[in-house]
PDB file of C-alpha atoms in Angstrom:
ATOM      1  CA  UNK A 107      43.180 168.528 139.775  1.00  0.00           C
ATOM      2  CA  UNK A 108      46.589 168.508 137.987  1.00  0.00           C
ATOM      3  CA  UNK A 109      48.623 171.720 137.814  1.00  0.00           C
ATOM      4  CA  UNK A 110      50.498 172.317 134.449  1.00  0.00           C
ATOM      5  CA  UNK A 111      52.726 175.276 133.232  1.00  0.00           C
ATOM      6  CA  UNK A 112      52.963 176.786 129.649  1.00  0.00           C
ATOM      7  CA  UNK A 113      55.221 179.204 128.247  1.00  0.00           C
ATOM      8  CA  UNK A 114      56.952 179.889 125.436  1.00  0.00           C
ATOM      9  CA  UNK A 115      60.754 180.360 124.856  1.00  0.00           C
ATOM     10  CA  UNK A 116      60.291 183.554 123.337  1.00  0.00           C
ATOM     11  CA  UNK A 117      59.667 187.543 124.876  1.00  0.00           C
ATOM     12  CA  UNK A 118      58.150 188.624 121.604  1.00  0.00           C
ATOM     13  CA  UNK A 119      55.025 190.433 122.531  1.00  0.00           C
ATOM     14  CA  UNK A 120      53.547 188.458 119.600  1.00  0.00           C
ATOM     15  CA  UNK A 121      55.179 185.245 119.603  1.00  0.00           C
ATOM     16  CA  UNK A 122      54.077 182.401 117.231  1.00  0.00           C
ATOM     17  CA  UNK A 123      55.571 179.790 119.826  1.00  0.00           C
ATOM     18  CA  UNK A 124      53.317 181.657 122.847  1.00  0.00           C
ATOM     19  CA  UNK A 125      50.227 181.271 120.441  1.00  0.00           C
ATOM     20  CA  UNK A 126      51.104 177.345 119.516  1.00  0.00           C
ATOM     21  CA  UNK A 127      51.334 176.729 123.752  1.00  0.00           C
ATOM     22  CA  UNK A 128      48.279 178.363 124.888  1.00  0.00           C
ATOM     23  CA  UNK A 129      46.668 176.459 121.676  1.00  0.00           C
ATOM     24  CA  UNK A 130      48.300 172.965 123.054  1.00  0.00           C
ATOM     25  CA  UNK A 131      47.766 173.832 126.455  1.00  0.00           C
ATOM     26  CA  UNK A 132      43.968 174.465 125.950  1.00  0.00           C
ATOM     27  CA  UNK A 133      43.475 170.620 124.597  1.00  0.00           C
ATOM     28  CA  UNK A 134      45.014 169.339 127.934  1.00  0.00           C
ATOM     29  CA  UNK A 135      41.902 168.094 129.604  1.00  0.00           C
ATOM     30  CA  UNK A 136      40.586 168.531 133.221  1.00  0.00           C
ATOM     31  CA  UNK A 137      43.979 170.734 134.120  1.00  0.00           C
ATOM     32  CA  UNK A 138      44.385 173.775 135.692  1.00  0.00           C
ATOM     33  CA  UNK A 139      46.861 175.710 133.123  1.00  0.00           C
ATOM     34  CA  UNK A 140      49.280 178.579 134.017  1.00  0.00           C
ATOM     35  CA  UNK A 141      50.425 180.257 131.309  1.00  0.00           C
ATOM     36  CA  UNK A 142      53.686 181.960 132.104  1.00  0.00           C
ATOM     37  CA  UNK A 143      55.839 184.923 130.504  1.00  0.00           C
ATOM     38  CA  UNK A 144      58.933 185.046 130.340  1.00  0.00           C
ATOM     39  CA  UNK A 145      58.467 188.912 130.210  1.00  0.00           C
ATOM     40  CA  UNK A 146      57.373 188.599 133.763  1.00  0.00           C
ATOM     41  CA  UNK A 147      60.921 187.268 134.784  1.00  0.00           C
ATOM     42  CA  UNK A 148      63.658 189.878 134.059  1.00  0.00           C
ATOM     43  CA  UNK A 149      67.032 188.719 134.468  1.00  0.00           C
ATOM     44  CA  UNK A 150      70.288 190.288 133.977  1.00  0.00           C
ATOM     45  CA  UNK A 151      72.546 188.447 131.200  1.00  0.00           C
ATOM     46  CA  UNK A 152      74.168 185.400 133.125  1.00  0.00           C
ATOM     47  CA  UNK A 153      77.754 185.831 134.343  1.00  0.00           C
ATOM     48  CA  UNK A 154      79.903 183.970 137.217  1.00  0.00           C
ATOM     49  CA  UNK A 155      81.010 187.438 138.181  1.00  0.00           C
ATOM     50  CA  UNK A 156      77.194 188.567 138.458  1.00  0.00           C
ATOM     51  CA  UNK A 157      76.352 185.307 140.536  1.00  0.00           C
ATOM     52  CA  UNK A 158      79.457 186.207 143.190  1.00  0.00           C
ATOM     53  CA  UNK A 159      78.330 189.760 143.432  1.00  0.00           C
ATOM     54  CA  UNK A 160      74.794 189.646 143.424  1.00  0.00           C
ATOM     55  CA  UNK A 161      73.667 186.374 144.431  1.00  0.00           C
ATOM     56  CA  UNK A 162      71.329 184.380 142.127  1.00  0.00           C
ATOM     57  CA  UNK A 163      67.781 186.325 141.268  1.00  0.00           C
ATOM     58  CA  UNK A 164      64.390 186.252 142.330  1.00  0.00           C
ATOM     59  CA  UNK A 165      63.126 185.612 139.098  1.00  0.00           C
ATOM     60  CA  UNK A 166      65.258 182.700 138.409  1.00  0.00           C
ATOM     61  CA  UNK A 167      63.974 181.380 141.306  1.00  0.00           C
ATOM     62  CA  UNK A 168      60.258 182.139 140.842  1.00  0.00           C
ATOM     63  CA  UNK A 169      60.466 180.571 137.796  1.00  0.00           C
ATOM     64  CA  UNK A 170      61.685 177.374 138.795  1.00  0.00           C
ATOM     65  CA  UNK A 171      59.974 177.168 142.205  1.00  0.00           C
ATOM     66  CA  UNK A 172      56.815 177.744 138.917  1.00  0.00           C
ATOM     67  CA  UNK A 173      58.289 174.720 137.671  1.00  0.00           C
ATOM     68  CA  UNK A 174      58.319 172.514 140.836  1.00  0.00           C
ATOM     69  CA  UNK A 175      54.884 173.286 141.542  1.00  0.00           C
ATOM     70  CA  UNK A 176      53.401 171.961 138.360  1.00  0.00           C
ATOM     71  CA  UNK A 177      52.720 168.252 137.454  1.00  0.00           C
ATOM     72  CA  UNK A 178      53.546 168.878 134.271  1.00  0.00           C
ATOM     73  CA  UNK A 179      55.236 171.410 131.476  1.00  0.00           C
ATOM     74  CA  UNK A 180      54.111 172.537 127.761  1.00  0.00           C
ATOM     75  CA  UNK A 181      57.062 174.765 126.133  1.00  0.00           C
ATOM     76  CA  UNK A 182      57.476 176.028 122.711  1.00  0.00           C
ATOM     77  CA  UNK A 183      61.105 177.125 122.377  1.00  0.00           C
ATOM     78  CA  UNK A 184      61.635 179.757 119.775  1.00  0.00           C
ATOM     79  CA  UNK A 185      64.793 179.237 117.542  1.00  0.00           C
ATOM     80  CA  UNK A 186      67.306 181.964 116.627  1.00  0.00           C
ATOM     81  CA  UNK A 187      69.968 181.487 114.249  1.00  0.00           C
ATOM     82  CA  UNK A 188      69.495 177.153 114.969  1.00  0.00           C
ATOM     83  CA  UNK A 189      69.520 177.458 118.991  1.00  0.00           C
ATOM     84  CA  UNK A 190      67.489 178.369 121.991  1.00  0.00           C
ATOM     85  CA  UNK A 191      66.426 182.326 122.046  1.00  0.00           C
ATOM     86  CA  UNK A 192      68.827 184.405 124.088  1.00  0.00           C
ATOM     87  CA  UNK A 193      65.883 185.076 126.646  1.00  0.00           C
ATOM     88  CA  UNK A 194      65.054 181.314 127.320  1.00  0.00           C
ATOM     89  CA  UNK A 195      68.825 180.415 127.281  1.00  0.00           C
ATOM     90  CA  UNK A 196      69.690 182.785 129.839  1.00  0.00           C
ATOM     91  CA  UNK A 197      66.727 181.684 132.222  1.00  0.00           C
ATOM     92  CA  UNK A 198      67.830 178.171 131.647  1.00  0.00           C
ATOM     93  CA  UNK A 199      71.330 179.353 133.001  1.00  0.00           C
ATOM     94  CA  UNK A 200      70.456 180.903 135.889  1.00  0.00           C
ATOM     95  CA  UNK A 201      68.040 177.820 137.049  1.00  0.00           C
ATOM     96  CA  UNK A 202      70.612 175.662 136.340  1.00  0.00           C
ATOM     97  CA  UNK A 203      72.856 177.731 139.119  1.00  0.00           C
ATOM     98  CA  UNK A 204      69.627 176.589 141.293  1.00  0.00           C
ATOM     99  CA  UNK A 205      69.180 173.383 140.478  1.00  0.00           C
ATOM    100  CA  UNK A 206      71.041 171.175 137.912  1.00  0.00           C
ATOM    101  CA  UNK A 207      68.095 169.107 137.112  1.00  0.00           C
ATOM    102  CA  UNK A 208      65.576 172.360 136.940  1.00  0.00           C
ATOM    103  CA  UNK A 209      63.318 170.192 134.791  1.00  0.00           C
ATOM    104  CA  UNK A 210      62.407 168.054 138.040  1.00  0.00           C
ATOM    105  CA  UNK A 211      61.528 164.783 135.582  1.00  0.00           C
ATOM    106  CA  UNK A 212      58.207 166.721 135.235  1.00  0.00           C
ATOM    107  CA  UNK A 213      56.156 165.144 132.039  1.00  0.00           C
ATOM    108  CA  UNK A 214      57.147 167.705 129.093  1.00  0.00           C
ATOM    109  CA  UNK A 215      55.515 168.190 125.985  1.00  0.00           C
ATOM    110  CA  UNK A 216      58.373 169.865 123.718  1.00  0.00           C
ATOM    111  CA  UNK A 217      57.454 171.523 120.696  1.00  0.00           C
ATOM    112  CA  UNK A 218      58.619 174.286 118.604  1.00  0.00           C
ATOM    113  CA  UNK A 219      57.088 176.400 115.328  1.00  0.00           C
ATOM    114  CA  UNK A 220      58.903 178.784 113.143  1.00  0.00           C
ATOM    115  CA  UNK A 221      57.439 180.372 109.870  1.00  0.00           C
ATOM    116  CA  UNK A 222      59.670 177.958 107.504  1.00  0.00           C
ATOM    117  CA  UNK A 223      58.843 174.536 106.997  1.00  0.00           C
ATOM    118  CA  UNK A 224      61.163 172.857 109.682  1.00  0.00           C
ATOM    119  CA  UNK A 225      59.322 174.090 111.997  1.00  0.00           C
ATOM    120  CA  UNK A 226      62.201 175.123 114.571  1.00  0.00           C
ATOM    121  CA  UNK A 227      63.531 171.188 114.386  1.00  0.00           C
ATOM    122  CA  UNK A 228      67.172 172.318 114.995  1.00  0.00           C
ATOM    123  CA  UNK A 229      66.169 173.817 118.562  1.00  0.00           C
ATOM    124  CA  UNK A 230      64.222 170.641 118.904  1.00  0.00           C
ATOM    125  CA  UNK A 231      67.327 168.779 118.604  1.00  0.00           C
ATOM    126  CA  UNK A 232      69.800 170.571 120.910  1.00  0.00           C
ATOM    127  CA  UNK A 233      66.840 170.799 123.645  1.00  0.00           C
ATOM    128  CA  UNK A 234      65.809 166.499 123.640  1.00  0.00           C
ATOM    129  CA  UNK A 235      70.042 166.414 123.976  1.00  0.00           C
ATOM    130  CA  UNK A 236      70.459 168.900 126.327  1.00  0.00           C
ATOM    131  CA  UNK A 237      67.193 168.413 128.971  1.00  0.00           C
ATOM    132  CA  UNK A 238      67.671 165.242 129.416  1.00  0.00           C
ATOM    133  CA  UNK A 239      70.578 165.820 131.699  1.00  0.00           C
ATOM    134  CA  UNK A 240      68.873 168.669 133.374  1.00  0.00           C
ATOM    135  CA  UNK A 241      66.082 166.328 134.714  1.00  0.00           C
ATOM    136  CA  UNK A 242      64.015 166.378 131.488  1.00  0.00           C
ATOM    137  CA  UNK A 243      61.121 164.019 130.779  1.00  0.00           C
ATOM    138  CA  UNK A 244      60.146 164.439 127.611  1.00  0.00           C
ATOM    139  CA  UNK A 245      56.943 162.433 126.762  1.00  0.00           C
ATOM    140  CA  UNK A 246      56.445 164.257 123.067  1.00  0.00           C
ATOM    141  CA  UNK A 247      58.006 166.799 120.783  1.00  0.00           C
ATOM    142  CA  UNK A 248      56.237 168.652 117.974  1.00  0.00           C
ATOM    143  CA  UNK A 249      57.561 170.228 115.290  1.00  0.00           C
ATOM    144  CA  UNK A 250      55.363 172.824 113.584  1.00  0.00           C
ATOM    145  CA  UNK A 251      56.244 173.646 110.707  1.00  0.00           C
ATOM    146  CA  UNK A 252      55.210 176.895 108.198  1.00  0.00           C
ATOM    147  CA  UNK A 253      53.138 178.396 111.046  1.00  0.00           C
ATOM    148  CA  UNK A 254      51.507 181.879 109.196  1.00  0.00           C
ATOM    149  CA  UNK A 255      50.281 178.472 106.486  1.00  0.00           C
ATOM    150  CA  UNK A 256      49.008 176.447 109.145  1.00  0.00           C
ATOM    151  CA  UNK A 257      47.228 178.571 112.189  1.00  0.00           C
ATOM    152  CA  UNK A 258      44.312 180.796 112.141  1.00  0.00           C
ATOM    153  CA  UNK A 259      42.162 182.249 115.091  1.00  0.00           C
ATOM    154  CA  UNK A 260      43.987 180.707 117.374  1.00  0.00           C
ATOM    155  CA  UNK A 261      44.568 176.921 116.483  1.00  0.00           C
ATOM    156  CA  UNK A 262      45.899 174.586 113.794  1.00  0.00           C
ATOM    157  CA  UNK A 263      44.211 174.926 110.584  1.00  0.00           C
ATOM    158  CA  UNK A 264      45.794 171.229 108.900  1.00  0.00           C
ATOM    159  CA  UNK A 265      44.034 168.710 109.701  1.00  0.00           C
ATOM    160  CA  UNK A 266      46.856 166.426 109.772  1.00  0.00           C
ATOM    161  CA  UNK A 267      49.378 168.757 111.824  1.00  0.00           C
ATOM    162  CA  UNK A 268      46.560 169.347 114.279  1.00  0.00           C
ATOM    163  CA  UNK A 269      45.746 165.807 114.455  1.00  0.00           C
ATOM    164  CA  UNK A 270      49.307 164.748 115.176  1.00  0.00           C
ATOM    165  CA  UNK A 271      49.726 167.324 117.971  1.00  0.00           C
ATOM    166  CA  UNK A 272      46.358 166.238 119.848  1.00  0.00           C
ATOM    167  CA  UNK A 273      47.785 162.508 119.541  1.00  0.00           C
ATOM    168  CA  UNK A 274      50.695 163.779 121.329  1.00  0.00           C
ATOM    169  CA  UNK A 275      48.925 166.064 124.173  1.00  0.00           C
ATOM    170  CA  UNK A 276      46.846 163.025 124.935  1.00  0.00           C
ATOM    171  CA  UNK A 277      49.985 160.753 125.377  1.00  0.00           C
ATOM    172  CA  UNK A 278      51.465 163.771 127.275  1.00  0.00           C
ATOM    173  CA  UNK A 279      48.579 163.933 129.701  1.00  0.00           C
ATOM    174  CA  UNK A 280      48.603 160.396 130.023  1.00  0.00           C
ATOM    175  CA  UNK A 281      51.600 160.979 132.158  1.00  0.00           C
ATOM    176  CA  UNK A 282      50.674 163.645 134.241  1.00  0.00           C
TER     177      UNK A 282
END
């Protein structure tokens, strides 16, 4: 059985981009799905000086060797102010001290939800520019858009949005 991770790029206790994964991850079929936290991986703010005096954390390295495991990823980045949450930036930092290509080419399904109706496309953006470099393999993206419109109860409510995203987790776990 395939291994996958899920997580969200958010530490808001009540994250709309943590309920969109475990929604997405729960259509992935015949998987075994860890859902991570990135509550459960403290890190200190990244600095060069840090790194020389301290060495590189555990967490950063829990999280990736969480990464390397899996067959696959499904992340929901959060966006603040157009860009990558400071939580899920920093991780990304410190991994990247680990490993430049922290992504591993592992199949990713990429999406992102906000309560406005671009549905966090602008961290969409900088992340299919930016992972791709860091050993990203990016089978789909998703774009949620207007997500307190659109999800109740735990899943997508549209038809149309939730039809589009199950189109893309099948293609995703085509490539697992």
């Amino acid at each position: 059985m395939k291994n996958i991770i899920a997580f969200a790029g958010s530490n808001s206790k009540n994250s709309i981009n943590h309920q969109l994964v475990r929604y997405a991850s729960s259509l992935v079929e015949n998987v075994k799905v860890n859902i991570l936290d990135l509550n459960d991986f403290e890190l200190p703010l990244y600095g060069i000086d840090y790194e020389v005096d301290h060495g590189i954390p555990d967490n950063a390295h829990k999280f990736l060797d969480a990464i390397k495991a899996s067959d696959g990823i499904v992340l929901s980045l959060a966006e603040h102010n157009g860009a990558y949450s400071t939580v899920f930036k920093n991780l990304f930092d410190w991994m990247s001290r680990i490993d430049g290509k922290l992504w591993s080419e592992k199949p990713m399904l990429l999406m992102a939800t906000s309560p406005g109706g671009r549905g966090g496309a602008t961290v969409l953006d900088i992340a299919k520019g930016r992972f791709a470099f860091m050993g990203g393999n990016i089978i789909e993206d998703f774009s949620f858009p207007s997500f307190n419109d659109n999800f109740s109860e735990g899943k997508i409510t549209n038809e149309a949005l939730n039809s589009d995203l199950k189109h893309k987790v099948a293609s995703f776990q085509n490539k697992l």
